[in-house]
mmCIF file of C-alpha atoms in Angstrom:
data_model
loop_
_atom_site.group_PDB
_atom_site.id
_atom_site.type_symbol
_atom_site.label_atom_id
_atom_site.label_comp_id
_atom_site.label_asym_id
_atom_site.label_seq_id
_atom_site.Cartn_x
_atom_site.Cartn_y
_atom_site.Cartn_z
ATOM 1 C CA MET Z 804 -18.455 -79.900 6.307
ATOM 2 C CA THR Z 805 -21.368 -77.687 5.238
ATOM 3 C CA MET Z 806 -21.329 -73.899 5.482
ATOM 4 C CA ILE Z 807 -23.704 -73.871 8.461
ATOM 5 C CA ASP Z 808 -21.653 -76.503 10.276
ATOM 6 C CA GLN Z 809 -18.601 -74.305 9.780
ATOM 7 C CA ARG Z 810 -20.492 -71.290 11.113
ATOM 8 C CA LEU Z 811 -21.624 -73.226 14.172
ATOM 9 C CA GLN Z 812 -18.043 -74.286 14.776
ATOM 10 C CA LYS Z 813 -16.782 -70.700 14.462
ATOM 11 C CA LEU Z 814 -19.585 -69.410 16.686
ATOM 12 C CA ARG Z 815 -18.596 -71.911 19.359
ATOM 13 C CA ALA Z 816 -14.918 -70.962 19.130
ATOM 14 C CA ARG Z 817 -15.724 -67.249 19.219
ATOM 15 C CA ARG Z 818 -17.996 -67.522 22.258
ATOM 16 C CA SER Z 819 -15.675 -69.834 24.188
ATOM 17 C CA GLY Z 820 -12.585 -67.757 23.427
ATOM 18 C CA ALA Z 821 -10.842 -70.574 21.573
ATOM 19 C CA ASP Z 822 -10.382 -68.319 18.549
ATOM 20 C CA ARG Z 823 -8.162 -65.977 20.605
ATOM 21 C CA ALA Z 824 -6.709 -68.306 23.201
ATOM 22 C CA THR Z 825 -3.141 -67.268 22.432
ATOM 23 C CA ALA Z 826 -3.952 -63.692 23.511
ATOM 24 C CA VAL Z 827 -4.551 -64.653 27.158
ATOM 25 C CA ALA Z 828 -2.636 -66.104 30.112
ATOM 26 C CA THR Z 829 -2.014 -69.877 30.292
ATOM 27 C CA ASP Z 830 -4.480 -70.519 33.122
ATOM 28 C CA GLN Z 831 -7.194 -68.857 31.048
ATOM 29 C CA GLN Z 832 -6.341 -71.046 28.058
ATOM 30 C CA ILE Z 833 -7.062 -74.101 30.214
ATOM 31 C CA GLU Z 834 -10.368 -72.613 31.369
ATOM 32 C CA ILE Z 835 -11.344 -71.842 27.764
ATOM 33 C CA LEU Z 836 -10.667 -75.461 26.784
ATOM 34 C CA ARG Z 837 -12.745 -76.729 29.715
ATOM 35 C CA LYS Z 838 -15.737 -74.571 28.848
ATOM 36 C CA GLN Z 839 -15.524 -75.466 25.184
ATOM 37 C CA VAL Z 840 -15.764 -79.162 26.092
ATOM 38 C CA LEU Z 841 -18.801 -78.510 28.294
ATOM 39 C CA GLY Z 842 -20.647 -76.543 25.606
ATOM 40 C CA GLU Z 843 -23.520 -74.087 26.068
ATOM 41 C CA ALA Z 844 -27.286 -74.319 26.433
ATOM 42 C CA TYR Z 845 -28.050 -73.089 22.891
ATOM 43 C CA GLU Z 846 -26.079 -76.043 21.459
ATOM 44 C CA ARG Z 847 -28.721 -78.392 22.885
ATOM 45 C CA ARG Z 848 -31.633 -76.552 21.253
ATOM 46 C CA ALA Z 849 -33.316 -76.994 17.860
ATOM 47 C CA GLY Z 850 -32.131 -80.564 17.331
ATOM 48 C CA GLY Z 851 -31.533 -81.352 13.657
ATOM 49 C CA LYS Z 852 -32.030 -77.707 12.665
ATOM 50 C CA PRO Z 853 -28.567 -76.158 12.460
ATOM 51 C CA PHE Z 854 -29.600 -72.806 10.942
ATOM 52 C CA THR Z 855 -32.065 -72.296 13.785
ATOM 53 C CA ARG Z 856 -29.449 -73.272 16.352
ATOM 54 C CA TYR Z 857 -27.004 -70.818 14.821
ATOM 55 C CA ALA Z 858 -29.525 -67.956 14.873
ATOM 56 C CA LEU Z 859 -30.422 -68.619 18.488
ATOM 57 C CA GLY Z 860 -26.814 -69.002 19.581
ATOM 58 C CA ALA Z 861 -25.721 -65.838 17.792
ATOM 59 C CA MET Z 862 -28.210 -63.814 19.861
ATOM 60 C CA GLN Z 863 -27.103 -64.943 23.307
ATOM 61 C CA GLU Z 864 -24.872 -62.970 25.636
ATOM 62 C CA VAL Z 865 -21.359 -64.228 26.229
ATOM 63 C CA ASP Z 866 -20.913 -66.312 29.394
ATOM 64 C CA PRO Z 867 -21.159 -63.763 32.266
ATOM 65 C CA ASP Z 868 -18.021 -65.262 33.825
ATOM 66 C CA TYR Z 869 -16.095 -64.272 30.697
ATOM 67 C CA THR Z 870 -17.457 -60.742 30.880
ATOM 68 C CA ARG Z 871 -16.582 -60.515 34.569
ATOM 69 C CA ILE Z 872 -13.002 -61.576 33.821
ATOM 70 C CA SER Z 873 -12.785 -58.923 31.084
ATOM 71 C CA VAL Z 874 -13.826 -56.202 33.522
ATOM 72 C CA GLU Z 875 -11.517 -57.506 36.250
ATOM 73 C CA THR Z 876 -8.584 -57.491 33.829
ATOM 74 C CA ALA Z 877 -9.327 -53.883 32.887
ATOM 75 C CA ASN Z 878 -9.455 -53.042 36.600
ATOM 76 C CA ARG Z 879 -6.056 -54.660 37.097
ATOM 77 C CA VAL Z 880 -4.557 -52.540 34.332
ATOM 78 C CA GLU Z 881 -6.275 -49.467 35.757
ATOM 79 C CA ASN Z 882 -4.783 -50.003 39.218
ATOM 80 C CA GLN Z 883 -1.267 -50.227 37.836
ATOM 81 C CA LEU Z 884 -1.701 -47.192 35.610
ATOM 82 C CA ARG Z 885 -3.299 -45.044 38.304
ATOM 83 C CA GLN Z 886 -0.488 -45.654 40.786
ATOM 84 C CA ARG Z 887 2.373 -45.247 38.337
ATOM 85 C CA LEU Z 888 0.973 -42.135 36.652
ATOM 86 C CA ALA Z 889 0.218 -40.539 40.030
ATOM 87 C CA ALA Z 890 3.804 -41.182 41.092
ATOM 88 C CA ASP Z 891 4.849 -39.192 38.023
ATOM 89 C CA GLY Z 892 2.538 -36.312 38.927
ATOM 90 C CA LEU Z 893 -0.381 -37.126 36.618
ATOM 91 C CA ASP Z 894 -3.815 -37.779 38.163
ATOM 92 C CA THR Z 895 -6.263 -39.909 36.182
ATOM 93 C CA THR Z 896 -9.703 -41.440 36.316
ATOM 94 C CA TYR Z 897 -11.000 -44.441 34.372
ATOM 95 C CA ARG Z 898 -14.111 -45.639 32.572
ATOM 96 C CA LEU Z 899 -15.007 -48.493 30.231
ATOM 97 C CA GLN Z 900 -16.444 -47.875 26.780
ATOM 98 C CA GLY Z 901 -17.541 -50.059 23.891
ATOM 99 C CA SER Z 902 -19.249 -53.426 23.507
ATOM 100 C CA VAL Z 903 -18.271 -54.985 26.853
ATOM 101 C CA PRO Z 904 -20.006 -52.486 29.181
ATOM 102 C CA LEU Z 905 -22.963 -52.434 26.778
ATOM 103 C CA ASN Z 906 -23.001 -56.264 26.827
ATOM 104 C CA VAL Z 907 -23.193 -56.690 23.064
ATOM 105 C CA HIS Z 908 -19.729 -58.250 22.688
ATOM 106 C CA ILE Z 909 -19.720 -61.591 20.881
ATOM 107 C CA ARG Z 910 -16.355 -63.036 21.900
ATOM 108 C CA GLY Z 911 -15.399 -64.853 25.060
ATOM 109 C CA VAL Z 912 -11.983 -63.239 24.710
ATOM 110 C CA SER Z 913 -13.053 -59.708 23.876
ATOM 111 C CA ASP Z 914 -10.869 -56.592 23.866
ATOM 112 C CA VAL Z 915 -11.860 -54.218 26.667
ATOM 113 C CA ASP Z 916 -11.631 -50.463 26.005
ATOM 114 C CA LEU Z 917 -10.261 -48.722 29.103
ATOM 115 C CA LEU Z 918 -10.559 -44.950 28.880
ATOM 116 C CA THR Z 919 -7.638 -43.374 30.736
ATOM 117 C CA ILE Z 920 -8.816 -39.835 31.442
ATOM 118 C CA GLY Z 921 -6.213 -37.256 32.410
ATOM 119 C CA LEU Z 922 -7.316 -34.739 35.059
ATOM 120 C CA GLY Z 923 -6.262 -31.149 35.485
ATOM 121 C CA SER Z 924 -7.396 -30.033 32.042
ATOM 122 C CA LEU Z 925 -10.392 -30.624 29.791
ATOM 123 C CA TYR Z 926 -12.356 -29.359 26.836
ATOM 124 C CA TYR Z 927 -15.763 -27.763 27.222
ATOM 125 C CA ALA Z 928 -18.509 -26.329 25.057
ATOM 126 C CA THR Z 929 -18.275 -22.544 25.319
ATOM 127 C CA ALA Z 930 -22.039 -22.243 24.732
ATOM 128 C CA GLY Z 931 -22.855 -24.323 27.827
ATOM 129 C CA VAL Z 932 -24.431 -22.762 30.921
ATOM 130 C CA ARG Z 933 -21.394 -23.417 33.129
ATOM 131 C CA ALA Z 934 -19.060 -21.886 30.563
ATOM 132 C CA GLN Z 935 -21.348 -18.868 30.227
ATOM 133 C CA ARG Z 936 -21.313 -18.428 34.014
ATOM 134 C CA GLY Z 937 -17.514 -18.531 34.042
ATOM 135 C CA ASP Z 938 -17.367 -21.724 36.119
ATOM 136 C CA TYR Z 939 -14.310 -23.072 34.284
ATOM 137 C CA SER Z 940 -10.938 -21.946 35.582
ATOM 138 C CA PRO Z 941 -7.905 -21.747 33.302
ATOM 139 C CA PRO Z 942 -6.399 -25.256 33.015
ATOM 140 C CA LEU Z 943 -3.323 -26.165 35.012
ATOM 141 C CA ARG Z 944 -1.669 -27.202 31.767
ATOM 142 C CA ASP Z 945 -2.478 -27.046 28.062
ATOM 143 C CA THR Z 946 -4.885 -29.869 27.270
ATOM 144 C CA LEU Z 947 -3.075 -31.134 24.194
ATOM 145 C CA VAL Z 948 0.236 -31.123 26.061
ATOM 146 C CA LEU Z 949 -1.411 -33.117 28.857
ATOM 147 C CA LEU Z 950 -2.654 -35.670 26.338
ATOM 148 C CA ARG Z 951 0.771 -36.037 24.737
ATOM 149 C CA ASP Z 952 2.260 -36.632 28.177
ATOM 150 C CA LEU Z 953 -0.545 -39.019 29.124
ATOM 151 C CA ARG Z 954 0.052 -41.158 26.048
ATOM 152 C CA ARG Z 955 3.841 -41.200 26.456
ATOM 153 C CA MET Z 956 3.760 -41.850 30.194
ATOM 154 C CA SER Z 957 1.065 -44.534 29.853
ATOM 155 C CA GLU Z 958 3.167 -46.437 27.321
ATOM 156 C CA ALA Z 959 6.162 -46.393 29.671
ATOM 157 C CA ALA Z 960 4.089 -47.273 32.738
ATOM 158 C CA LEU Z 961 2.431 -50.236 31.043
ATOM 159 C CA ARG Z 962 5.736 -51.649 29.836
ATOM 160 C CA ALA Z 963 7.132 -51.395 33.350
ATOM 161 C CA ALA Z 964 4.030 -52.844 35.001
ATOM 162 C CA PHE Z 965 3.568 -55.770 32.615
ATOM 163 C CA PRO Z 966 6.995 -56.859 31.310
ATOM 164 C CA ALA Z 967 5.684 -60.179 29.974
ATOM 165 C CA VAL Z 968 2.718 -58.597 28.161
ATOM 166 C CA ASP Z 969 2.780 -57.529 24.507
ATOM 167 C CA VAL Z 970 2.401 -53.730 24.703
ATOM 168 C CA ASP Z 971 1.573 -52.562 21.182
ATOM 169 C CA THR Z 972 1.988 -48.791 20.776
ATOM 170 C CA THR Z 973 1.495 -48.634 16.999
ATOM 171 C CA ASN Z 974 -2.226 -47.816 17.163
ATOM 172 C CA ALA Z 975 -3.151 -44.138 16.896
ATOM 173 C CA LYS Z 976 -5.808 -44.090 19.626
ATOM 174 C CA ALA Z 977 -5.133 -47.087 21.880
ATOM 175 C CA ILE Z 978 -2.246 -48.852 23.580
ATOM 176 C CA LYS Z 979 -3.055 -52.521 23.003
ATOM 177 C CA LEU Z 980 -2.149 -55.065 25.692
ATOM 178 C CA SER Z 981 -2.361 -58.828 25.210
ATOM 179 C CA GLY Z 982 -0.810 -62.087 26.346
ATOM 180 C CA GLY Z 983 1.600 -62.574 29.217
ATOM 181 C CA SER Z 984 -0.186 -62.503 32.563
ATOM 182 C CA LEU Z 985 -3.363 -60.849 31.267
ATOM 183 C CA ALA Z 986 -6.582 -62.834 31.311
ATOM 184 C CA ARG Z 987 -8.016 -60.669 28.517
ATOM 185 C CA PRO Z 988 -6.681 -58.150 25.961
ATOM 186 C CA VAL Z 989 -7.093 -54.532 27.070
ATOM 187 C CA ASP Z 990 -7.027 -51.387 24.917
ATOM 188 C CA VAL Z 991 -5.900 -48.361 26.927
ATOM 189 C CA VAL Z 992 -7.347 -45.197 25.376
ATOM 190 C CA PRO Z 993 -5.883 -41.866 26.600
ATOM 191 C CA ALA Z 994 -8.407 -39.031 26.773
ATOM 192 C CA VAL Z 995 -9.661 -35.996 28.699
ATOM 193 C CA TRP Z 996 -13.184 -34.986 29.648
ATOM 194 C CA TRP Z 997 -15.284 -33.036 27.180
ATOM 195 C CA ASP Z 998 -18.052 -31.128 28.952
ATOM 196 C CA THR Z 999 -20.840 -30.860 26.397
ATOM 197 C CA VAL Z 1000 -23.639 -28.310 26.416
ATOM 198 C CA GLN Z 1001 -26.047 -30.968 27.714
ATOM 199 C CA TYR Z 1002 -23.691 -32.128 30.463
ATOM 200 C CA GLN Z 1003 -23.230 -28.569 31.688
ATOM 201 C CA LEU Z 1004 -27.019 -28.375 31.964
ATOM 202 C CA SER Z 1005 -27.774 -31.813 33.468
ATOM 203 C CA GLY Z 1006 -24.636 -32.729 35.407
ATOM 204 C CA LEU Z 1007 -25.309 -36.375 34.458
ATOM 205 C CA GLU Z 1008 -22.225 -38.369 33.485
ATOM 206 C CA HIS Z 1009 -23.919 -40.078 30.542
ATOM 207 C CA ASP Z 1010 -24.181 -36.615 28.959
ATOM 208 C CA ARG Z 1011 -20.460 -36.031 29.410
ATOM 209 C CA GLY Z 1012 -18.136 -36.698 26.498
ATOM 210 C CA VAL Z 1013 -14.467 -37.547 26.155
ATOM 211 C CA SER Z 1014 -11.820 -36.196 23.799
ATOM 212 C CA ILE Z 1015 -9.635 -39.104 22.686
ATOM 213 C CA TYR Z 1016 -6.046 -38.437 21.695
ATOM 214 C CA HIS Z 1017 -4.834 -39.363 18.200
ATOM 215 C CA LYS Z 1018 -1.123 -39.985 18.637
ATOM 216 C CA PHE Z 1019 0.039 -39.610 15.049
ATOM 217 C CA ASP Z 1020 -2.081 -36.612 14.017
ATOM 218 C CA ASP Z 1021 -1.626 -34.916 17.421
ATOM 219 C CA VAL Z 1022 -5.322 -34.023 17.573
ATOM 220 C CA THR Z 1023 -8.323 -35.030 19.645
ATOM 221 C CA ILE Z 1024 -11.554 -36.738 18.611
ATOM 222 C CA ASN Z 1025 -14.757 -36.029 20.536
ATOM 223 C CA ASN Z 1026 -16.895 -39.032 21.490
ATOM 224 C CA LEU Z 1027 -20.043 -39.643 23.553
ATOM 225 C CA PRO Z 1028 -19.541 -43.276 24.648
ATOM 226 C CA PHE Z 1029 -21.636 -43.087 27.815
ATOM 227 C CA LEU Z 1030 -24.629 -41.539 26.058
ATOM 228 C CA HIS Z 1031 -24.489 -44.314 23.454
ATOM 229 C CA ILE Z 1032 -24.459 -46.966 26.196
ATOM 230 C CA LYS Z 1033 -27.277 -45.245 28.112
ATOM 231 C CA ARG Z 1034 -29.615 -44.850 25.160
ATOM 232 C CA VAL Z 1035 -29.101 -48.343 23.742
ATOM 233 C CA SER Z 1036 -29.472 -49.844 27.240
ATOM 234 C CA ASP Z 1037 -32.668 -47.881 27.913
ATOM 235 C CA ARG Z 1038 -34.159 -48.973 24.604
ATOM 236 C CA ASP Z 1039 -33.183 -52.571 25.282
ATOM 237 C CA VAL Z 1040 -35.116 -52.451 28.557
ATOM 238 C CA VAL Z 1041 -38.209 -51.307 26.644
ATOM 239 C CA ALA Z 1042 -37.555 -54.113 24.121
ATOM 240 C CA PHE Z 1043 -37.393 -56.686 26.953
ATOM 241 C CA GLY Z 1044 -33.778 -57.549 26.142
ATOM 242 C CA SER Z 1045 -34.333 -58.190 22.434
ATOM 243 C CA LEU Z 1046 -32.388 -55.193 21.117
ATOM 244 C CA ARG Z 1047 -29.105 -56.506 22.497
ATOM 245 C CA LYS Z 1048 -29.911 -59.921 21.002
ATOM 246 C CA ALA Z 1049 -30.522 -58.370 17.589
ATOM 247 C CA ILE Z 1050 -27.210 -56.489 17.775
ATOM 248 C CA ARG Z 1051 -25.280 -59.645 18.716
ATOM 249 C CA LEU Z 1052 -26.991 -61.572 15.924
ATOM 250 C CA CYS Z 1053 -25.865 -59.019 13.339
ATOM 251 C CA LYS Z 1054 -22.337 -58.873 14.720
ATOM 252 C CA ASN Z 1055 -21.961 -62.644 14.574
ATOM 253 C CA VAL Z 1056 -23.333 -62.802 11.030
ATOM 254 C CA LYS Z 1057 -20.911 -60.019 10.059
ATOM 255 C CA ALA Z 1058 -17.961 -61.856 11.642
ATOM 256 C CA ASP Z 1059 -18.743 -65.118 9.863
ATOM 257 C CA SER Z 1060 -19.498 -63.445 6.541
ATOM 258 C CA GLU Z 1061 -16.164 -61.660 6.619
ATOM 259 C CA GLU Z 1062 -14.303 -64.879 7.364
ATOM 260 C CA GLU Z 1063 -16.042 -66.294 4.287
ATOM 261 C CA GLY Z 1064 -14.884 -63.360 2.146
ATOM 262 C CA THR Z 1065 -17.798 -60.895 2.280
ATOM 263 C CA VAL Z 1066 -16.558 -57.690 3.909
ATOM 264 C CA ILE Z 1067 -19.256 -55.765 5.804
ATOM 265 C CA GLY Z 1068 -17.752 -52.387 6.664
ATOM 266 C CA LEU Z 1069 -19.961 -51.451 9.594
ATOM 267 C CA SER Z 1070 -18.607 -51.024 13.120
ATOM 268 C CA SER Z 1071 -20.240 -52.420 16.230
ATOM 269 C CA PHE Z 1072 -21.284 -48.836 17.022
ATOM 270 C CA GLU Z 1073 -23.012 -48.503 13.634
ATOM 271 C CA ILE Z 1074 -24.733 -51.900 13.816
ATOM 272 C CA ALA Z 1075 -26.098 -50.993 17.248
ATOM 273 C CA GLY Z 1076 -27.247 -47.676 15.809
ATOM 274 C CA LEU Z 1077 -29.134 -49.302 12.951
ATOM 275 C CA LEU Z 1078 -30.916 -51.803 15.208
ATOM 276 C CA TYR Z 1079 -31.727 -49.003 17.659
ATOM 277 C CA HIS Z 1080 -34.270 -47.832 15.066
ATOM 278 C CA ALA Z 1081 -35.962 -51.241 14.635
ATOM 279 C CA ASP Z 1082 -39.636 -51.704 15.528
ATOM 280 C CA LEU Z 1083 -39.928 -51.927 19.321
ATOM 281 C CA THR Z 1084 -43.237 -53.795 19.307
ATOM 282 C CA ALA Z 1085 -41.802 -56.522 17.095
ATOM 283 C CA LEU Z 1086 -38.633 -56.726 19.219
ATOM 284 C CA ARG Z 1087 -40.661 -56.998 22.428
ATOM 285 C CA ALA Z 1088 -42.473 -59.989 20.973
ATOM 286 C CA GLY Z 1089 -39.066 -61.648 20.719
ATOM 287 C CA ALA Z 1090 -39.016 -62.012 24.497
ATOM 288 C CA GLN Z 1091 -41.617 -64.769 24.030
ATOM 289 C CA TRP Z 1092 -40.907 -65.912 20.467
ATOM 290 C CA GLU Z 1093 -37.149 -65.665 20.142
ATOM 291 C CA LEU Z 1094 -37.027 -66.193 16.387
ATOM 292 C CA GLY Z 1095 -39.178 -63.093 16.102
ATOM 293 C CA ILE Z 1096 -35.946 -61.170 16.782
ATOM 294 C CA LEU Z 1097 -34.455 -62.676 13.635
ATOM 295 C CA ALA Z 1098 -37.620 -61.792 11.697
ATOM 296 C CA GLU Z 1099 -37.595 -58.158 12.839
ATOM 297 C CA THR Z 1100 -33.850 -57.782 12.325
ATOM 298 C CA GLN Z 1101 -34.192 -59.013 8.738
ATOM 299 C CA ARG Z 1102 -37.275 -56.851 8.115
ATOM 300 C CA HIS Z 1103 -35.620 -53.708 9.463
ATOM 301 C CA LEU Z 1104 -32.380 -54.162 7.515
ATOM 302 C CA ASP Z 1105 -34.386 -54.899 4.369
ATOM 303 C CA TRP Z 1106 -36.437 -51.737 4.958
ATOM 304 C CA CYS Z 1107 -33.208 -49.741 5.291
ATOM 305 C CA TYR Z 1108 -31.962 -51.200 2.017
ATOM 306 C CA GLN Z 1109 -35.267 -50.581 0.217
ATOM 307 C CA HIS Z 1110 -35.584 -46.997 1.533
ATOM 308 C CA PRO Z 1111 -32.074 -45.535 1.131
ATOM 309 C CA ALA Z 1112 -33.015 -41.885 1.648
ATOM 310 C CA GLU Z 1113 -34.794 -42.578 4.929
ATOM 311 C CA ALA Z 1114 -32.090 -45.002 6.073
ATOM 312 C CA GLN Z 1115 -29.315 -42.510 5.377
ATOM 313 C CA ALA Z 1116 -31.124 -39.969 7.562
ATOM 314 C CA LEU Z 1117 -31.007 -42.254 10.626
ATOM 315 C CA MET Z 1118 -28.849 -40.859 13.419
ATOM 316 C CA THR Z 1119 -26.579 -42.667 15.853
ATOM 317 C CA PRO Z 1120 -28.174 -43.188 19.296
ATOM 318 C CA ASP Z 1121 -26.000 -40.436 20.776
ATOM 319 C CA GLY Z 1122 -27.203 -38.023 18.066
ATOM 320 C CA SER Z 1123 -23.671 -37.189 16.939
ATOM 321 C CA ARG Z 1124 -23.922 -38.103 13.242
ATOM 322 C CA ARG Z 1125 -25.763 -40.035 10.568
ATOM 323 C CA ILE Z 1126 -25.089 -43.777 10.761
ATOM 324 C CA LEU Z 1127 -24.771 -44.390 7.018
ATOM 325 C CA ASP Z 1128 -22.665 -41.321 6.298
ATOM 326 C CA THR Z 1129 -20.593 -42.729 3.407
ATOM 327 C CA PRO Z 1130 -21.408 -44.707 0.237
ATOM 328 C CA GLU Z 1131 -19.255 -47.547 1.586
ATOM 329 C CA LYS Z 1132 -21.508 -47.912 4.621
ATOM 330 C CA VAL Z 1133 -24.585 -48.054 2.399
ATOM 331 C CA THR Z 1134 -22.917 -50.900 0.500
ATOM 332 C CA ALA Z 1135 -22.083 -52.611 3.791
ATOM 333 C CA LEU Z 1136 -25.722 -52.347 4.895
ATOM 334 C CA ARG Z 1137 -26.820 -54.017 1.659
ATOM 335 C CA ARG Z 1138 -24.410 -56.903 2.249
ATOM 336 C CA LEU Z 1139 -25.516 -57.379 5.847
ATOM 337 C CA SER Z 1140 -29.155 -57.255 4.772
ATOM 338 C CA MET Z 1141 -28.568 -59.919 2.130
ATOM 339 C CA GLU Z 1142 -26.810 -62.166 4.657
ATOM 340 C CA MET Z 1143 -29.764 -61.806 7.024
ATOM 341 C CA ASP Z 1144 -32.171 -62.617 4.167
ATOM 342 C CA LYS Z 1145 -30.334 -65.878 3.562
ATOM 343 C CA LEU Z 1146 -30.316 -66.837 7.227
ATOM 344 C CA LEU Z 1147 -34.021 -66.072 7.669
ATOM 345 C CA ARG Z 1148 -34.981 -68.166 4.641
ATOM 346 C CA GLN Z 1149 -32.977 -71.169 5.846
ATOM 347 C CA VAL Z 1150 -34.409 -70.957 9.365
ATOM 348 C CA ALA Z 1151 -37.930 -70.700 7.945
ATOM 349 C CA ARG Z 1152 -37.340 -73.759 5.722
ATOM 350 C CA GLU Z 1153 -36.257 -75.735 8.790
ATOM 351 C CA GLN Z 1154 -39.349 -74.687 10.729
ATOM 352 C CA ASN Z 1155 -42.015 -75.008 8.041
ATOM 353 C CA ALA Z 1156 -42.609 -78.116 5.919
ATOM 354 C CA VAL Z 1157 -44.212 -76.184 3.063
ATOM 355 C CA LEU Z 1158 -41.352 -73.683 2.847
ATOM 356 C CA TYR Z 1159 -38.823 -76.520 3.100
ATOM 357 C CA LEU Z 1160 -39.913 -77.605 -0.385
ATOM 358 C CA GLN Z 1161 -39.107 -74.137 -1.766
ATOM 359 C CA GLU Z 1162 -35.508 -73.327 -2.585
ATOM 360 C CA SER Z 1163 -35.965 -69.597 -1.918
ATOM 361 C CA PRO Z 1164 -39.238 -68.790 -0.127
ATOM 362 C CA SER Z 1165 -40.368 -65.183 -0.017
ATOM 363 C CA LEU Z 1166 -39.071 -63.047 2.820
ATOM 364 C CA GLU Z 1167 -42.595 -62.204 3.951
ATOM 365 C CA SER Z 1168 -43.638 -65.859 4.200
ATOM 366 C CA SER Z 1169 -40.352 -66.655 5.918
ATOM 367 C CA ARG Z 1170 -40.969 -64.009 8.558
ATOM 368 C CA ARG Z 1171 -44.504 -65.265 9.157
ATOM 369 C CA ALA Z 1172 -43.176 -68.809 9.551
ATOM 370 C CA VAL Z 1173 -40.800 -67.970 12.393
ATOM 371 C CA GLU Z 1174 -42.005 -64.859 14.194
ATOM 372 C CA GLN Z 1175 -44.371 -66.686 16.581
ATOM 373 C CA LEU Z 1176 -42.533 -69.933 17.206
ATOM 374 C CA ILE Z 1177 -41.261 -71.249 20.535
ATOM 375 C CA VAL Z 1178 -38.127 -73.321 19.984
ATOM 376 C CA GLN Z 1179 -37.115 -75.879 22.589
#
């Protein structure tokens, strides 16, 4: 079996959930098998051109039914937690964060991050307008104490609510649930609200942050998950849906590369951040010429590699930090860029008879060969 045949096989397993079937309930395992037999629309495209089929498939969103089940499973966990924690005197509210609500997840069986936000105490920016006006009352209980209790009580509540589920409490930030009666794995992430300066001014929830509890260090970590989702989603609308496709493409290439032994140490958050800065005009063209998304993704990553100073100045969409803030991430970018170079060249060779005769066509000619093609 060739490398691209193996990648197509892994892509199919990843999207159908077959790669993680043991992490879900038995009825879901049967459904995964059924959908894998049926196949997906991308598998019937680009006949005889496997690299092209892989590139197109790697861009597509996961079956919406799978995403719906992920959200419903998180809701089921939420309902149990809310009731049991309330019975113990702890009020909570819940939100989703991560790749699933942003719709850039690449697995049919994808972990869902469920923020479990303790109420009655929070952190806030003292420079914010509400803080300056004295709008914040003294908390009912110390925030760090609340978070310790929230983590401990959540672990106990989840074990009681889901006796057949594997409740893994060894992770510092999340309680990881899988198997048993759950249709999808769920990561429960204890936190409290963090009222940022901007949130105190706007009152808009996407400006509000969360402080996530680190169990082993007994500290909190400030995050802006809703601002990240809002800004990437808004930019994707302007890009006519092509930004999300570019992010999924990179995540799938990363997943396959790592299975083949090339580690690419960039998180989903960082990959989304890098593609956030890609050329919007070129991405918009991908709404008509889908392989143009591959061309722009390769071009942008290559530009980042060729212009390290400028690339290392790029900020995450939420503005919280530089994306490439360590030498290891710069190395990871180079590896991802090289993987995208290889994929682009192979797709171009499949689509262009002249380039097919060249073992390694130039990247510029490869981009020109694919960026305005309609693939059936």
